[in-house]
mmCIF file of C-alpha atoms in Angstrom:
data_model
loop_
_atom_site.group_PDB
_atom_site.id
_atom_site.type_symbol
_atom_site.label_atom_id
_atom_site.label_comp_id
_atom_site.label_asym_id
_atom_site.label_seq_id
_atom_site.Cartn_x
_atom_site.Cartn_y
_atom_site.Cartn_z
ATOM 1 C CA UNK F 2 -60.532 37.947 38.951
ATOM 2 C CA UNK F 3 -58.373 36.270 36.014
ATOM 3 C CA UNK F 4 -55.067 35.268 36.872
ATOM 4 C CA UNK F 5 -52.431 37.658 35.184
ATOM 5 C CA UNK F 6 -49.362 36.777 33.052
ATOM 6 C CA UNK F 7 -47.309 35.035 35.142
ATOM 7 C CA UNK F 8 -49.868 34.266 37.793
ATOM 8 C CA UNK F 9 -52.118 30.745 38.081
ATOM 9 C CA UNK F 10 -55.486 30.720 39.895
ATOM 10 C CA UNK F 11 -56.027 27.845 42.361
ATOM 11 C CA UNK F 12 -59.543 26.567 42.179
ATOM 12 C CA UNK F 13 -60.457 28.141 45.572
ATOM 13 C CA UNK F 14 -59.713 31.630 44.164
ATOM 14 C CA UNK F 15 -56.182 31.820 44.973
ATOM 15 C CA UNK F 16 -53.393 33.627 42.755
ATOM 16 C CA UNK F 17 -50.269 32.174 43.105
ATOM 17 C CA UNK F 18 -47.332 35.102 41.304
ATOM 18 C CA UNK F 19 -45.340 31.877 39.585
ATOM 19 C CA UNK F 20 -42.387 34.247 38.184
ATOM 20 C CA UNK F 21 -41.684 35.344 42.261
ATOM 21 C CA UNK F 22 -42.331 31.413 43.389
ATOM 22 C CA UNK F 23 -40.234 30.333 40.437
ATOM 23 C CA UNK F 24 -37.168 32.764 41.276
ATOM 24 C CA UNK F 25 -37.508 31.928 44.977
ATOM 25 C CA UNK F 26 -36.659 28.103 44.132
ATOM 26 C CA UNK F 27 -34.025 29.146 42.267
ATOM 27 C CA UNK F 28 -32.192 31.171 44.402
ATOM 28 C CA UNK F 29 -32.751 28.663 47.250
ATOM 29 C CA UNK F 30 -31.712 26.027 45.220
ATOM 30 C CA UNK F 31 -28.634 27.872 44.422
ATOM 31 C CA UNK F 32 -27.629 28.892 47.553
ATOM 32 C CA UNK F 33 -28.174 25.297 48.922
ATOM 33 C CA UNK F 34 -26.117 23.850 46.049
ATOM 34 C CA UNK F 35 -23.688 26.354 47.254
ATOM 35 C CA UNK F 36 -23.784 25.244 51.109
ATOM 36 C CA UNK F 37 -23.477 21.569 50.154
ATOM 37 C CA UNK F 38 -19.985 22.263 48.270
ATOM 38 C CA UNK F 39 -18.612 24.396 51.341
ATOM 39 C CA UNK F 40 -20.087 20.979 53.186
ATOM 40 C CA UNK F 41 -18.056 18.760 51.225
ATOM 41 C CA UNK F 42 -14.677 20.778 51.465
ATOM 42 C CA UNK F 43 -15.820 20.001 55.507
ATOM 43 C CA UNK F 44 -16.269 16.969 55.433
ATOM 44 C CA UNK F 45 -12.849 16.571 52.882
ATOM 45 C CA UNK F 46 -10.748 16.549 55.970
ATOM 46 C CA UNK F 47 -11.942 13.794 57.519
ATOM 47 C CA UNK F 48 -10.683 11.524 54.980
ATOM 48 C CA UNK F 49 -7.737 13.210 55.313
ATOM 49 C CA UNK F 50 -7.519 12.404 58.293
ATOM 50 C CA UNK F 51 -7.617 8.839 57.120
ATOM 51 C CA UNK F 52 -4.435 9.170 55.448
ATOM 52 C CA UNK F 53 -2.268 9.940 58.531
ATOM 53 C CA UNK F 54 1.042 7.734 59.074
ATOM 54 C CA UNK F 55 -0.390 6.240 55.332
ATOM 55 C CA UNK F 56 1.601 5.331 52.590
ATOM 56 C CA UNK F 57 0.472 4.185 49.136
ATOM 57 C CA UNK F 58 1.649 1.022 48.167
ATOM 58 C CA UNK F 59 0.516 -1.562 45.499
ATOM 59 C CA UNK F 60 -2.060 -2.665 47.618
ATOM 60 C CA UNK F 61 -3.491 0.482 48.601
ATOM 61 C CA UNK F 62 -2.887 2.581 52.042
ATOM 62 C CA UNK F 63 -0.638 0.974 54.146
ATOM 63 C CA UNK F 64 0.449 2.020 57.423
ATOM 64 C CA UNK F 65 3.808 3.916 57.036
ATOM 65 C CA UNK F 66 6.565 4.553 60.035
ATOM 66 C CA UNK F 67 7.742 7.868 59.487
ATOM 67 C CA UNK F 68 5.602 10.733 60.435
ATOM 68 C CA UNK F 69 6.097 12.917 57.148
ATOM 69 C CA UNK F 70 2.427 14.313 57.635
ATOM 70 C CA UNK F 71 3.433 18.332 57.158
ATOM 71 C CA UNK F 72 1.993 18.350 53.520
ATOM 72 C CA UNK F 73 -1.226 16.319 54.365
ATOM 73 C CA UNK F 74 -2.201 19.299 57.155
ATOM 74 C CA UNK F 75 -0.968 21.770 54.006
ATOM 75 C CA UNK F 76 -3.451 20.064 51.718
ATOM 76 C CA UNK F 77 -6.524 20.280 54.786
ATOM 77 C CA UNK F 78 -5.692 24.069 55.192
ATOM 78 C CA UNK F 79 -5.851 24.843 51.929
ATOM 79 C CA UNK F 80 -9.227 22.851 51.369
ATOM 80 C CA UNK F 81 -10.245 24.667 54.167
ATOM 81 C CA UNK F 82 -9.116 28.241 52.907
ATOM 82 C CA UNK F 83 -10.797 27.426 50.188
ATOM 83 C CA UNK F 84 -14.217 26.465 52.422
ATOM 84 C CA UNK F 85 -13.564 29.810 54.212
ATOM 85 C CA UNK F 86 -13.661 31.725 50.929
ATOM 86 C CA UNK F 87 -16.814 30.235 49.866
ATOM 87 C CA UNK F 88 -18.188 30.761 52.876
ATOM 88 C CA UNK F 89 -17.507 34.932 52.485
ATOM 89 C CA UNK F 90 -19.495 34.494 49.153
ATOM 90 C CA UNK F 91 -22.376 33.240 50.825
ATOM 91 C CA UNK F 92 -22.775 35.456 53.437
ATOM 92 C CA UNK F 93 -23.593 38.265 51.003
ATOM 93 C CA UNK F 94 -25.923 35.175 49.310
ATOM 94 C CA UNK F 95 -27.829 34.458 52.469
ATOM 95 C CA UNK F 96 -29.698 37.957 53.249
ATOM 96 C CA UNK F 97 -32.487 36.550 51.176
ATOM 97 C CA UNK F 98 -33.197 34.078 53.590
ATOM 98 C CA UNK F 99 -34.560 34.567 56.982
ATOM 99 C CA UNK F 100 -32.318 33.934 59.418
ATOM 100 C CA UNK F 101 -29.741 31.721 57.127
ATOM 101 C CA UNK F 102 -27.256 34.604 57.011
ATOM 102 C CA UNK F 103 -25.997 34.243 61.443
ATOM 103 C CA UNK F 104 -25.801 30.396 60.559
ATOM 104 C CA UNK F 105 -23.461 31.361 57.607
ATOM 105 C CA UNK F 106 -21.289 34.308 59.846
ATOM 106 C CA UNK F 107 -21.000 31.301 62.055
ATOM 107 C CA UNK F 108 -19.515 28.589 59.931
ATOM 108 C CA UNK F 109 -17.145 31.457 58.770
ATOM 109 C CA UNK F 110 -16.079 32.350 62.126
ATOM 110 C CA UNK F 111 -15.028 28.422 62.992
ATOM 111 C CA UNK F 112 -13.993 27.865 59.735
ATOM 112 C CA UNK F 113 -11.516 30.855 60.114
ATOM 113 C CA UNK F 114 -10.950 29.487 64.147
ATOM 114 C CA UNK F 115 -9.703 26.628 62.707
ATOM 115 C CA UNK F 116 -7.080 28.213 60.039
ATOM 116 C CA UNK F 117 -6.161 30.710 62.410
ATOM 117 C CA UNK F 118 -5.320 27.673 65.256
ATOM 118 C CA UNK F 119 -3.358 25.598 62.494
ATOM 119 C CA UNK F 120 -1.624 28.696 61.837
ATOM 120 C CA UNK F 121 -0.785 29.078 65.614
ATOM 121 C CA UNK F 122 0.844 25.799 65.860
ATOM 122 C CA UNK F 123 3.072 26.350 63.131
ATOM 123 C CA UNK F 124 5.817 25.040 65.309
ATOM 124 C CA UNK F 125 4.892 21.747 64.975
ATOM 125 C CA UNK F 126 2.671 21.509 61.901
ATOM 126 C CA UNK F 127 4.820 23.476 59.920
ATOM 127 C CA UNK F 128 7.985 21.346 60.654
ATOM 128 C CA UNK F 129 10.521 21.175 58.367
ATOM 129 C CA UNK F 130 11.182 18.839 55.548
ATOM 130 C CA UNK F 131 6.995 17.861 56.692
ATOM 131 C CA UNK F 132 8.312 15.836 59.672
ATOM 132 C CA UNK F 133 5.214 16.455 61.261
ATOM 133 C CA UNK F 134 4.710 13.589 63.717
ATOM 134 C CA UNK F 135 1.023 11.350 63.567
ATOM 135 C CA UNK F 136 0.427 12.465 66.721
ATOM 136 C CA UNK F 137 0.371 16.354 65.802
ATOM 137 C CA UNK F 138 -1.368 15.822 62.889
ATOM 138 C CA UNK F 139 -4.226 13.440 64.405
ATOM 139 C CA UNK F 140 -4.151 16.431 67.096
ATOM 140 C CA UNK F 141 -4.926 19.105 64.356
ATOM 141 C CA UNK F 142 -7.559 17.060 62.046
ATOM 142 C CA UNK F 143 -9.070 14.083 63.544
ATOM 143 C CA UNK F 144 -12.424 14.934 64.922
ATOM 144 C CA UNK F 145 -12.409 11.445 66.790
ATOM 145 C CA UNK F 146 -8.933 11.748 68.463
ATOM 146 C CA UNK F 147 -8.772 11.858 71.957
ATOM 147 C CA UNK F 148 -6.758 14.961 72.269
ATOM 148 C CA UNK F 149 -7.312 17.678 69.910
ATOM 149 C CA UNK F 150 -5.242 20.866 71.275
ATOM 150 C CA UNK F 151 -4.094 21.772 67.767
ATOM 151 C CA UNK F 152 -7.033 22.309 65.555
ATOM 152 C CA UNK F 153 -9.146 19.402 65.945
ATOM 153 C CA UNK F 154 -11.670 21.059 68.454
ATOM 154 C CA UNK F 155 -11.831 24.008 65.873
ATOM 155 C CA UNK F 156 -12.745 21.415 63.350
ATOM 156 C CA UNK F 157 -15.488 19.892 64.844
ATOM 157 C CA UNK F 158 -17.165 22.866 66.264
ATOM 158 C CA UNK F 159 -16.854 24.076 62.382
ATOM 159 C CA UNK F 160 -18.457 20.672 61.641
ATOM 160 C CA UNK F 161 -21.676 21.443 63.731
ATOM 161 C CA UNK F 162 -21.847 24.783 62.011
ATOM 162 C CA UNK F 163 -21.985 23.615 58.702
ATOM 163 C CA UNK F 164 -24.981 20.758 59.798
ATOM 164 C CA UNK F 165 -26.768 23.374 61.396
ATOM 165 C CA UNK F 166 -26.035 25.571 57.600
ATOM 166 C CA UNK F 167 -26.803 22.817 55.645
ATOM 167 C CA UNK F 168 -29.853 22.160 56.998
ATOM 168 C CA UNK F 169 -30.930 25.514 56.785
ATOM 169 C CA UNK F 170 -30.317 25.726 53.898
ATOM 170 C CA UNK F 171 -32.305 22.514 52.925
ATOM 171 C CA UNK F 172 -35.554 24.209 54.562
ATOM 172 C CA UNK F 173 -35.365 27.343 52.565
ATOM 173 C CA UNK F 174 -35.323 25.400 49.589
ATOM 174 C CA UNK F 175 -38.645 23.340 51.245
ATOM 175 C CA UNK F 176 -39.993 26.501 51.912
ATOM 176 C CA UNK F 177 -39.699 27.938 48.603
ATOM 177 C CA UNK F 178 -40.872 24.756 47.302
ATOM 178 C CA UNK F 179 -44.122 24.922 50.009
ATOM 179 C CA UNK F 180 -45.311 28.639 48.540
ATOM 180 C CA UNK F 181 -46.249 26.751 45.582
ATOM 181 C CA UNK F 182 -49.161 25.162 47.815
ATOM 182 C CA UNK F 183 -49.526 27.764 50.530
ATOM 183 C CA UNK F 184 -52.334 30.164 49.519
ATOM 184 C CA UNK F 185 -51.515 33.970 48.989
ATOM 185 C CA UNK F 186 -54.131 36.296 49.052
ATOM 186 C CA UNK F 187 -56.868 36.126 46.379
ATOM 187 C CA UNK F 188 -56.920 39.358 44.723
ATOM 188 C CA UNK F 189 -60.832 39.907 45.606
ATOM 189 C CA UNK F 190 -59.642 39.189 49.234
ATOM 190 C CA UNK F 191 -56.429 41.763 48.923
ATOM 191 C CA UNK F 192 -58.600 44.172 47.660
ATOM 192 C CA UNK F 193 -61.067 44.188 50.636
ATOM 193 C CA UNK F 194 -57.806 44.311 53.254
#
């Protein structure tokens, strides 16, 4: 049988439904465009982390002595509110793909973890005048600090999550790519099932 409007025939017989294949790659392309933003707010904080007990000076960062770090965390929770928010947006996004949507519930829940533990700590990340020592603040946002009792932990189990989204997402986008070459069922052949 002749391919329909919006439908190509593969020279074995095979009719691919281009409109469905073509909205597939865009939606997975969307969504992964989508993931890799959330990613980036992510991976934001780690050079934040940079910055701790850092001043600017005419040469660049230098080290600094007084542990004024309070509005450094404020500008990593509110990248990371902002993460968390995106990540609510996907969730309803994800349904479409199989099995995308627990990766996504899971980012959310560590990305909320880790707001909710920075929150906790308030005592000492929330100090007044932002006297927050380097200490605290390596404590709450750098992954590759020895102790990390004040958000830290949260952070790089939230890290994982987002990999493990990311590259989810990347294989739906493969996979909507792939239906372009993998052969749906002839029409003569669907009309014998």
């Amino acid at each position: 049988t002749a391919p329909k409007d919006g439908q190509a025939a593969k020279s074995d017989g095979t009719i691919l439904d281009l409109a469905t294949i073509t909205k597939n790659i865009t939606d997975a392309v969307a969504f992964a465009k989508d993931v890799k933003d959330v990613h980036t707010l992510v991976k934001s904080i780690d050079e934040l982390a940079k910055a701790i007990k850092k001043k600017i000076q005419a040469g660049g960062l230098q080290d600094d002595t007084d542990n004024l770090n309070g509005t450094l965390l404020a500008g990593a929770y509110q990248i990371m509110a902002d993460a968390d928010s995106k990540l609510t947006a996907l969730e309803g996004k994800s349904e479409k793909f199989a099995g995308i949507k627990d990766k996504v519930i899971s980012a959310k829940q560590k990305s909320t973890a880790f707001l909710n533990k920075l929150k906790s700590e308030n005592a000492t990340l929330g100090a007044a005048s932002a006297a927050v020592s380097s200490a605290n603040a390596k404590e709450a946002i750098d992954r590759n600090n020895a102790t990390k009792t004040k958000g830290a932990k949260e952070l790089e189990e939230l890290n994982t999550a987002i990999d493990t989204l990311l590259k989810a997402a990347e294989d739906a986008v493969t996979a909507a790519i792939n239906a372009l070459s993998t052969p749906a069922k002839s029409a003569s052949t669907a009309q014998s099932n």
